[in-house]
Amino acid sequence: MATGMLHSHYLFVVLFTLIYMVKTILLLSDRDELLEKFKKKTKVLEMIVSFGFLATGIFLMTQMPQIPNLMYVKIGLVVLSIPLAVIGYKKKNKVLATLSFFLIVVSFGIAQKVKKDKSGGTIVAKMGKEIYEEKCTLCHGNDGKLAMSGAKDLSMTQLDHMGIVTIITEGKNSMASYKGVLSPGQIEAVAVYIETDLKGK
Ligand code: HEC
């Protein structure tokens, strides 16, 4: 679920930026008529995209174990860019419209930075970490090395992504299947966590 949401969020963000970019270019090049036409044609799409962008964004925030400070800066920039854009396009003010587009681009730059936190983990890996600590440490330990009741040392695993996903989904010997306990998205997130933070460490 969470990874699916993340992908939808990216898709909405890309669409949102594209619409924004075309509008800014049209405004800057004084093609007022074309701009009006484009605004009319994309009105519904833009509403859907903006809603999807915000809804997936908010959902993802609720899934994050902790919200990094930079994230607040990013949200602040996005929130600030909206009234600037509304006024900018209404009044055909090039400076405001460009500034607003610039804020959106900067906030994406920040999003990229937030995605890679200090330990190199991704947001998905962070979601996976929470699930791992709740469900898996009993046998595998915090660092994956515990190997209780015949469990494998996860830091030594030779499995690739699919292999890890399959074991978690189907289970093996004394490790139970997590199908139905965890959603496919959660299993995906735990697998990413194992690969980025435990494997080979
Ligand atoms: C009841 C103890 C137990 C729990 C809880 C448990 N595991 Fe396991 N796990 C095992 C055992 C035992 C094996 C070894 C299975 C085998 O190969 O015989 C294993 C193997 C694995 C492997 C394969 C490693 C390899 O290199 O073959 C992965 C990946 C794994 N577990 C992930 C997880 C994750 C993720 C969770 C939590 C969602 C979890 N395990 C919870 C006992 C457990």
PDB file of C-alpha atoms and ligand atoms in Angstrom:
ATOM      1  CA  MET A   1       0.000   0.000   0.000  1.00  0.00           C
ATOM      2  CA  ALA A   2       2.660   2.502   1.078  1.00  0.00           C
ATOM      3  CA  THR A   3       4.924   1.869  -1.917  1.00  0.00           C
ATOM      4  CA  GLY A   4       1.952   1.998  -4.280  1.00  0.00           C
ATOM      5  CA  MET A   5       1.038   5.330  -2.719  1.00  0.00           C
ATOM      6  CA  LEU A   6       4.574   6.581  -3.143  1.00  0.00           C
ATOM      7  CA  HIS A   7       4.478   5.731  -6.843  1.00  0.00           C
ATOM      8  CA  SER A   8       1.086   7.430  -7.295  1.00  0.00           C
ATOM      9  CA  HIS A   9       2.427  10.454  -5.440  1.00  0.00           C
ATOM     10  CA  TYR A  10       5.376  10.703  -7.849  1.00  0.00           C
ATOM     11  CA  LEU A  11       3.035  10.373 -10.806  1.00  0.00           C
ATOM     12  CA  PHE A  12       0.802  13.174  -9.506  1.00  0.00           C
ATOM     13  CA  VAL A  13       3.830  15.331  -8.765  1.00  0.00           C
ATOM     14  CA  VAL A  14       5.170  14.866 -12.296  1.00  0.00           C
ATOM     15  CA  LEU A  15       1.791  15.649 -13.891  1.00  0.00           C
ATOM     16  CA  PHE A  16       1.324  18.649 -11.615  1.00  0.00           C
ATOM     17  CA  THR A  17       4.763  20.028 -12.537  1.00  0.00           C
ATOM     18  CA  LEU A  18       4.164  19.488 -16.254  1.00  0.00           C
ATOM     19  CA  ILE A  19       0.871  21.408 -16.216  1.00  0.00           C
ATOM     20  CA  TYR A  20       2.511  24.125 -14.169  1.00  0.00           C
ATOM     21  CA  MET A  21       5.489  24.310 -16.492  1.00  0.00           C
ATOM     22  CA  VAL A  22       3.385  24.669 -19.649  1.00  0.00           C
ATOM     23  CA  LYS A  23       1.343  27.412 -17.985  1.00  0.00           C
ATOM     24  CA  THR A  24       4.449  29.288 -16.885  1.00  0.00           C
ATOM     25  CA  ILE A  25       6.016  29.043 -20.350  1.00  0.00           C
ATOM     26  CA  LEU A  26       2.806  30.284 -22.010  1.00  0.00           C
ATOM     27  CA  LEU A  27       2.538  33.177 -19.583  1.00  0.00           C
ATOM     28  CA  LEU A  28       6.164  34.171 -19.991  1.00  0.00           C
ATOM     29  CA  SER A  29       5.941  34.094 -23.766  1.00  0.00           C
ATOM     30  CA  ASP A  30       2.806  36.304 -23.763  1.00  0.00           C
ATOM     31  CA  ARG A  31       0.599  33.676 -25.398  1.00  0.00           C
ATOM     32  CA  ASP A  32      -2.438  34.757 -23.444  1.00  0.00           C
ATOM     33  CA  GLU A  33      -4.997  33.167 -25.713  1.00  0.00           C
ATOM     34  CA  LEU A  34      -3.249  29.830 -25.706  1.00  0.00           C
ATOM     35  CA  LEU A  35      -2.846  30.080 -21.939  1.00  0.00           C
ATOM     36  CA  GLU A  36      -6.582  30.617 -21.467  1.00  0.00           C
ATOM     37  CA  LYS A  37      -7.336  27.663 -23.757  1.00  0.00           C
ATOM     38  CA  PHE A  38      -4.865  25.467 -21.946  1.00  0.00           C
ATOM     39  CA  LYS A  39      -6.267  26.492 -18.564  1.00  0.00           C
ATOM     40  CA  LYS A  40      -9.790  25.618 -19.704  1.00  0.00           C
ATOM     41  CA  LYS A  41      -8.755  22.280 -21.166  1.00  0.00           C
ATOM     42  CA  THR A  42      -6.765  21.186 -18.125  1.00  0.00           C
ATOM     43  CA  LYS A  43      -9.067  22.568 -15.449  1.00  0.00           C
ATOM     44  CA  VAL A  44     -10.606  19.244 -14.409  1.00  0.00           C
ATOM     45  CA  LEU A  45      -7.353  17.345 -14.842  1.00  0.00           C
ATOM     46  CA  GLU A  46      -5.572  19.918 -12.713  1.00  0.00           C
ATOM     47  CA  MET A  47      -8.150  19.600  -9.960  1.00  0.00           C
ATOM     48  CA  ILE A  48      -7.825  15.812  -9.948  1.00  0.00           C
ATOM     49  CA  VAL A  49      -4.042  15.976 -10.041  1.00  0.00           C
ATOM     50  CA  SER A  50      -3.820  18.567  -7.246  1.00  0.00           C
ATOM     51  CA  PHE A  51      -6.193  16.577  -5.087  1.00  0.00           C
ATOM     52  CA  GLY A  52      -4.286  13.334  -5.740  1.00  0.00           C
ATOM     53  CA  PHE A  53      -1.001  15.087  -5.076  1.00  0.00           C
ATOM     54  CA  LEU A  54      -2.171  16.375  -1.690  1.00  0.00           C
ATOM     55  CA  ALA A  55      -4.083  13.237  -0.658  1.00  0.00           C
ATOM     56  CA  THR A  56      -1.195  10.855  -1.406  1.00  0.00           C
ATOM     57  CA  GLY A  57       1.233  13.304   0.198  1.00  0.00           C
ATOM     58  CA  ILE A  58      -0.785  13.481   3.402  1.00  0.00           C
ATOM     59  CA  PHE A  59      -1.245   9.715   3.469  1.00  0.00           C
ATOM     60  CA  LEU A  60       2.510   9.182   3.097  1.00  0.00           C
ATOM     61  CA  MET A  61       3.185  11.597   5.952  1.00  0.00           C
ATOM     62  CA  THR A  62       0.901   9.620   8.231  1.00  0.00           C
ATOM     63  CA  GLN A  63       2.937   6.507   7.357  1.00  0.00           C
ATOM     64  CA  MET A  64       6.264   8.026   8.234  1.00  0.00           C
ATOM     65  CA  PRO A  65       7.657   6.955  11.609  1.00  0.00           C
ATOM     66  CA  GLN A  66       9.064  10.453  12.033  1.00  0.00           C
ATOM     67  CA  ILE A  67       8.797  13.555   9.915  1.00  0.00           C
ATOM     68  CA  PRO A  68      12.176  15.073   9.074  1.00  0.00           C
ATOM     69  CA  ASN A  69      12.481  18.857   9.574  1.00  0.00           C
ATOM     70  CA  LEU A  70      13.246  19.401   5.898  1.00  0.00           C
ATOM     71  CA  MET A  71       9.843  17.943   5.150  1.00  0.00           C
ATOM     72  CA  TYR A  72       8.222  20.910   6.904  1.00  0.00           C
ATOM     73  CA  VAL A  73      10.297  23.286   4.772  1.00  0.00           C
ATOM     74  CA  LYS A  74       9.102  21.431   1.688  1.00  0.00           C
ATOM     75  CA  ILE A  75       5.455  21.565   2.712  1.00  0.00           C
ATOM     76  CA  GLY A  76       5.848  25.252   3.584  1.00  0.00           C
ATOM     77  CA  LEU A  77       7.190  25.985   0.101  1.00  0.00           C
ATOM     78  CA  VAL A  78       4.386  24.062  -1.603  1.00  0.00           C
ATOM     79  CA  VAL A  79       1.753  25.805   0.522  1.00  0.00           C
ATOM     80  CA  LEU A  80       3.334  29.212  -0.175  1.00  0.00           C
ATOM     81  CA  SER A  81       3.480  28.553  -3.909  1.00  0.00           C
ATOM     82  CA  ILE A  82      -0.276  28.004  -4.223  1.00  0.00           C
ATOM     83  CA  PRO A  83      -1.547  31.550  -3.489  1.00  0.00           C
ATOM     84  CA  LEU A  84       1.394  32.943  -5.493  1.00  0.00           C
ATOM     85  CA  ALA A  85       0.330  30.834  -8.463  1.00  0.00           C
ATOM     86  CA  VAL A  86      -3.342  31.732  -8.127  1.00  0.00           C
ATOM     87  CA  ILE A  87      -2.606  35.472  -8.013  1.00  0.00           C
ATOM     88  CA  GLY A  88       0.180  35.175 -10.594  1.00  0.00           C
ATOM     89  CA  TYR A  89      -2.002  33.532 -13.242  1.00  0.00           C
ATOM     90  CA  LYS A  90      -5.078  35.612 -12.521  1.00  0.00           C
ATOM     91  CA  LYS A  91      -3.231  38.912 -12.742  1.00  0.00           C
ATOM     92  CA  LYS A  92      -0.873  37.532 -15.398  1.00  0.00           C
ATOM     93  CA  ASN A  93       1.988  38.586 -13.185  1.00  0.00           C
ATOM     94  CA  LYS A  94       5.089  36.930 -14.582  1.00  0.00           C
ATOM     95  CA  VAL A  95       7.229  37.481 -11.527  1.00  0.00           C
ATOM     96  CA  LEU A  96       4.758  35.841  -9.140  1.00  0.00           C
ATOM     97  CA  ALA A  97       4.019  32.954 -11.501  1.00  0.00           C
ATOM     98  CA  THR A  98       7.707  32.260 -12.064  1.00  0.00           C
ATOM     99  CA  LEU A  99       8.467  32.564  -8.371  1.00  0.00           C
ATOM    100  CA  SER A 100       5.718  30.085  -7.604  1.00  0.00           C
ATOM    101  CA  PHE A 101       7.018  27.601 -10.182  1.00  0.00           C
ATOM    102  CA  PHE A 102      10.504  28.068  -8.787  1.00  0.00           C
ATOM    103  CA  LEU A 103       9.252  27.257  -5.248  1.00  0.00           C
ATOM    104  CA  ILE A 104       7.662  24.036  -6.513  1.00  0.00           C
ATOM    105  CA  VAL A 105      10.896  22.992  -8.214  1.00  0.00           C
ATOM    106  CA  VAL A 106      12.940  23.782  -5.104  1.00  0.00           C
ATOM    107  CA  SER A 107      10.545  21.791  -2.942  1.00  0.00           C
ATOM    108  CA  PHE A 108      11.066  18.757  -5.208  1.00  0.00           C
ATOM    109  CA  GLY A 109      14.793  19.191  -4.818  1.00  0.00           C
ATOM    110  CA  ILE A 110      14.234  19.079  -1.060  1.00  0.00           C
ATOM    111  CA  ALA A 111      11.998  16.011  -1.432  1.00  0.00           C
ATOM    112  CA  GLN A 112      14.869  14.194  -3.151  1.00  0.00           C
ATOM    113  CA  LYS A 113      17.135  15.135  -0.250  1.00  0.00           C
ATOM    114  CA  VAL A 114      14.588  14.025   2.341  1.00  0.00           C
ATOM    115  CA  LYS A 115      14.214  10.665   0.620  1.00  0.00           C
ATOM    116  CA  LYS A 116      17.844   9.859   1.381  1.00  0.00           C
ATOM    117  CA  ASP A 117      18.291  10.359   5.076  1.00  0.00           C
ATOM    118  CA  LYS A 118      21.625  10.238   6.872  1.00  0.00           C
ATOM    119  CA  SER A 119      21.844   6.460   7.011  1.00  0.00           C
ATOM    120  CA  GLY A 120      21.151   6.326   3.295  1.00  0.00           C
ATOM    121  CA  GLY A 121      17.777   4.742   3.957  1.00  0.00           C
ATOM    122  CA  THR A 122      14.717   5.701   1.976  1.00  0.00           C
ATOM    123  CA  ILE A 123      11.296   6.624   3.316  1.00  0.00           C
ATOM    124  CA  VAL A 124      10.119   3.187   2.228  1.00  0.00           C
ATOM    125  CA  ALA A 125      12.954   1.606   4.199  1.00  0.00           C
ATOM    126  CA  LYS A 126      11.884   3.652   7.237  1.00  0.00           C
ATOM    127  CA  MET A 127       8.357   2.296   6.959  1.00  0.00           C
ATOM    128  CA  GLY A 128       9.885  -1.171   6.629  1.00  0.00           C
ATOM    129  CA  LYS A 129      12.000  -0.629   9.732  1.00  0.00           C
ATOM    130  CA  GLU A 130       8.925  -0.031  11.875  1.00  0.00           C
ATOM    131  CA  ILE A 131       7.286  -3.203  10.647  1.00  0.00           C
ATOM    132  CA  TYR A 132      10.521  -5.157  11.058  1.00  0.00           C
ATOM    133  CA  GLU A 133      10.952  -4.007  14.655  1.00  0.00           C
ATOM    134  CA  GLU A 134       7.406  -5.003  15.462  1.00  0.00           C
ATOM    135  CA  LYS A 135       7.227  -8.384  13.742  1.00  0.00           C
ATOM    136  CA  CYS A 136      10.656  -9.767  13.004  1.00  0.00           C
ATOM    137  CA  THR A 137      13.117  -8.916  15.780  1.00  0.00           C
ATOM    138  CA  LEU A 138      11.915 -11.760  17.999  1.00  0.00           C
ATOM    139  CA  CYS A 139      13.746 -14.260  15.784  1.00  0.00           C
ATOM    140  CA  HIS A 140      16.067 -12.100  13.705  1.00  0.00           C
ATOM    141  CA  GLY A 141      17.091  -9.435  16.257  1.00  0.00           C
ATOM    142  CA  ASN A 142      17.436  -5.689  15.678  1.00  0.00           C
ATOM    143  CA  ASP A 143      20.505  -6.115  13.484  1.00  0.00           C
ATOM    144  CA  GLY A 144      19.187  -9.211  11.700  1.00  0.00           C
ATOM    145  CA  LYS A 145      21.906 -11.383  13.235  1.00  0.00           C
ATOM    146  CA  LEU A 146      20.060 -13.007  16.153  1.00  0.00           C
ATOM    147  CA  ALA A 147      19.147 -16.246  14.355  1.00  0.00           C
ATOM    148  CA  MET A 148      16.752 -17.496  17.064  1.00  0.00           C
ATOM    149  CA  SER A 149      15.016 -20.856  16.552  1.00  0.00           C
ATOM    150  CA  GLY A 150      16.910 -21.613  13.360  1.00  0.00           C
ATOM    151  CA  ALA A 151      16.359 -18.198  11.763  1.00  0.00           C
ATOM    152  CA  LYS A 152      18.849 -17.074   9.165  1.00  0.00           C
ATOM    153  CA  ASP A 153      21.287 -14.203   9.754  1.00  0.00           C
ATOM    154  CA  LEU A 154      19.746 -11.521   7.544  1.00  0.00           C
ATOM    155  CA  SER A 155      22.989  -9.555   7.283  1.00  0.00           C
ATOM    156  CA  MET A 156      24.462 -12.591   5.517  1.00  0.00           C
ATOM    157  CA  THR A 157      21.551 -13.270   3.207  1.00  0.00           C
ATOM    158  CA  GLN A 158      22.364 -14.017  -0.412  1.00  0.00           C
ATOM    159  CA  LEU A 159      18.763 -13.531  -1.516  1.00  0.00           C
ATOM    160  CA  ASP A 160      17.812 -10.828  -3.994  1.00  0.00           C
ATOM    161  CA  HIS A 161      14.759  -8.610  -3.607  1.00  0.00           C
ATOM    162  CA  MET A 162      12.299 -11.133  -5.058  1.00  0.00           C
ATOM    163  CA  GLY A 163      13.773 -13.914  -2.936  1.00  0.00           C
ATOM    164  CA  ILE A 164      13.323 -11.904   0.249  1.00  0.00           C
ATOM    165  CA  VAL A 165       9.766 -10.910  -0.706  1.00  0.00           C
ATOM    166  CA  THR A 166       8.917 -14.550  -1.453  1.00  0.00           C
ATOM    167  CA  ILE A 167      10.224 -15.849   1.918  1.00  0.00           C
ATOM    168  CA  ILE A 168       8.317 -13.180   3.847  1.00  0.00           C
ATOM    169  CA  THR A 169       5.159 -13.833   1.835  1.00  0.00           C
ATOM    170  CA  GLU A 170       5.267 -17.636   1.807  1.00  0.00           C
ATOM    171  CA  GLY A 171       7.270 -18.330   4.975  1.00  0.00           C
ATOM    172  CA  LYS A 172       9.784 -21.155   5.272  1.00  0.00           C
ATOM    173  CA  ASN A 173      10.163 -23.918   7.885  1.00  0.00           C
ATOM    174  CA  SER A 174       9.634 -22.345  11.339  1.00  0.00           C
ATOM    175  CA  MET A 175       9.138 -18.876   9.854  1.00  0.00           C
ATOM    176  CA  ALA A 176       5.437 -18.355   9.294  1.00  0.00           C
ATOM    177  CA  SER A 177       3.955 -16.846   6.152  1.00  0.00           C
ATOM    178  CA  TYR A 178       3.142 -13.151   6.422  1.00  0.00           C
ATOM    179  CA  LYS A 179       0.576 -13.268   3.657  1.00  0.00           C
ATOM    180  CA  GLY A 180      -2.569 -11.701   5.110  1.00  0.00           C
ATOM    181  CA  VAL A 181      -0.663 -10.402   8.140  1.00  0.00           C
ATOM    182  CA  LEU A 182       1.215  -7.780   6.149  1.00  0.00           C
ATOM    183  CA  SER A 183      -0.024  -6.161   2.956  1.00  0.00           C
ATOM    184  CA  PRO A 184       2.066  -6.641  -0.208  1.00  0.00           C
ATOM    185  CA  GLY A 185       3.179  -3.009   0.175  1.00  0.00           C
ATOM    186  CA  GLN A 186       4.316  -3.594   3.757  1.00  0.00           C
ATOM    187  CA  ILE A 187       6.207  -6.747   2.719  1.00  0.00           C
ATOM    188  CA  GLU A 188       7.832  -4.704  -0.040  1.00  0.00           C
ATOM    189  CA  ALA A 189       8.873  -2.065   2.514  1.00  0.00           C
ATOM    190  CA  VAL A 190      10.360  -4.624   4.945  1.00  0.00           C
ATOM    191  CA  ALA A 191      12.274  -6.225   2.080  1.00  0.00           C
ATOM    192  CA  VAL A 192      13.700  -2.819   1.098  1.00  0.00           C
ATOM    193  CA  TYR A 193      14.678  -2.216   4.729  1.00  0.00           C
ATOM    194  CA  ILE A 194      16.493  -5.578   4.932  1.00  0.00           C
ATOM    195  CA  GLU A 195      18.329  -4.854   1.700  1.00  0.00           C
ATOM    196  CA  THR A 196      19.391  -1.302   2.538  1.00  0.00           C
ATOM    197  CA  ASP A 197      20.056  -1.517   6.263  1.00  0.00           C
ATOM    198  CA  LEU A 198      20.771  -5.132   7.245  1.00  0.00           C
ATOM    199  CA  LYS A 199      22.167  -7.034   4.275  1.00  0.00           C
ATOM    200  CA  GLY A 200      25.947  -7.003   4.185  1.00  0.00           C
ATOM    201  CA  LYS A 201      26.240  -4.891   7.369  1.00  0.00           C
TER     202      LYS A 201
HETATM  203  C1  HEC B   1       9.389 -17.330  14.522  1.00  0.00           C
HETATM  204  C2  HEC B   1      10.642 -16.805  14.156  1.00  0.00           C
HETATM  205  C3  HEC B   1      10.735 -15.880  12.950  1.00  0.00           C
HETATM  206  C4  HEC B   1      10.097 -14.684  12.773  1.00  0.00           C
HETATM  207  C5  HEC B   1       9.153 -13.973  13.723  1.00  0.00           C
HETATM  208  C6  HEC B   1      10.546 -14.192  11.487  1.00  0.00           C
HETATM  209  N1  HEC B   1      11.404 -15.068  10.915  1.00  0.00           N
HETATM  210 FE1  HEC B   1      12.395 -14.808   9.157  1.00  0.00          FE
HETATM  211  N2  HEC B   1      13.227 -16.653   9.348  1.00  0.00           N
HETATM  212  C7  HEC B   1      13.012 -17.519  10.387  1.00  0.00           C
HETATM  213  C8  HEC B   1      13.633 -18.777  10.086  1.00  0.00           C
HETATM  214  C9  HEC B   1      13.628 -20.003  10.976  1.00  0.00           C
HETATM  215  C10 HEC B   1      14.269 -18.655   8.833  1.00  0.00           C
HETATM  216  C11 HEC B   1      15.067 -19.706   8.080  1.00  0.00           C
HETATM  217  C12 HEC B   1      14.138 -20.474   7.152  1.00  0.00           C
HETATM  218  C13 HEC B   1      14.918 -21.575   6.454  1.00  0.00           C
HETATM  219  O1  HEC B   1      15.606 -21.246   5.491  1.00  0.00           O
HETATM  220  O2  HEC B   1      14.787 -22.688   6.903  1.00  0.00           O
HETATM  221  C14 HEC B   1      13.991 -17.284   8.399  1.00  0.00           C
HETATM  222  C15 HEC B   1      14.433 -16.772   7.204  1.00  0.00           C
HETATM  223  C16 HEC B   1      14.174 -15.494   6.761  1.00  0.00           C
HETATM  224  C17 HEC B   1      14.663 -14.942   5.537  1.00  0.00           C
HETATM  225  C18 HEC B   1      15.548 -15.635   4.529  1.00  0.00           C
HETATM  226  C19 HEC B   1      17.002 -15.389   4.808  1.00  0.00           C
HETATM  227  C20 HEC B   1      17.898 -16.208   3.912  1.00  0.00           C
HETATM  228  O3  HEC B   1      18.977 -15.707   3.558  1.00  0.00           O
HETATM  229  O4  HEC B   1      17.528 -17.324   3.567  1.00  0.00           O
HETATM  230  C21 HEC B   1      14.195 -13.675   5.460  1.00  0.00           C
HETATM  231  C22 HEC B   1      14.456 -12.663   4.358  1.00  0.00           C
HETATM  232  C23 HEC B   1      13.387 -13.443   6.652  1.00  0.00           C
HETATM  233  N3  HEC B   1      13.403 -14.551   7.415  1.00  0.00           N
HETATM  234  C24 HEC B   1      12.735 -12.258   6.914  1.00  0.00           C
HETATM  235  C25 HEC B   1      11.852 -12.110   7.983  1.00  0.00           C
HETATM  236  C26 HEC B   1      11.026 -10.941   8.165  1.00  0.00           C
HETATM  237  C27 HEC B   1      11.041  -9.709   7.281  1.00  0.00           C
HETATM  238  C28 HEC B   1      10.284 -11.158   9.276  1.00  0.00           C
HETATM  239  C29 HEC B   1       9.224 -10.253   9.865  1.00  0.00           C
HETATM  240  C30 HEC B   1       8.157  -9.844   8.980  1.00  0.00           C
HETATM  241  C31 HEC B   1      10.650 -12.444   9.796  1.00  0.00           C
HETATM  242  N4  HEC B   1      11.603 -12.990   8.982  1.00  0.00           N
HETATM  243  C32 HEC B   1      10.124 -12.981  10.946  1.00  0.00           C
HETATM  244  C33 HEC B   1      12.314 -17.256  11.548  1.00  0.00           C
HETATM  245  C34 HEC B   1      11.542 -16.125  11.767  1.00  0.00           C
END
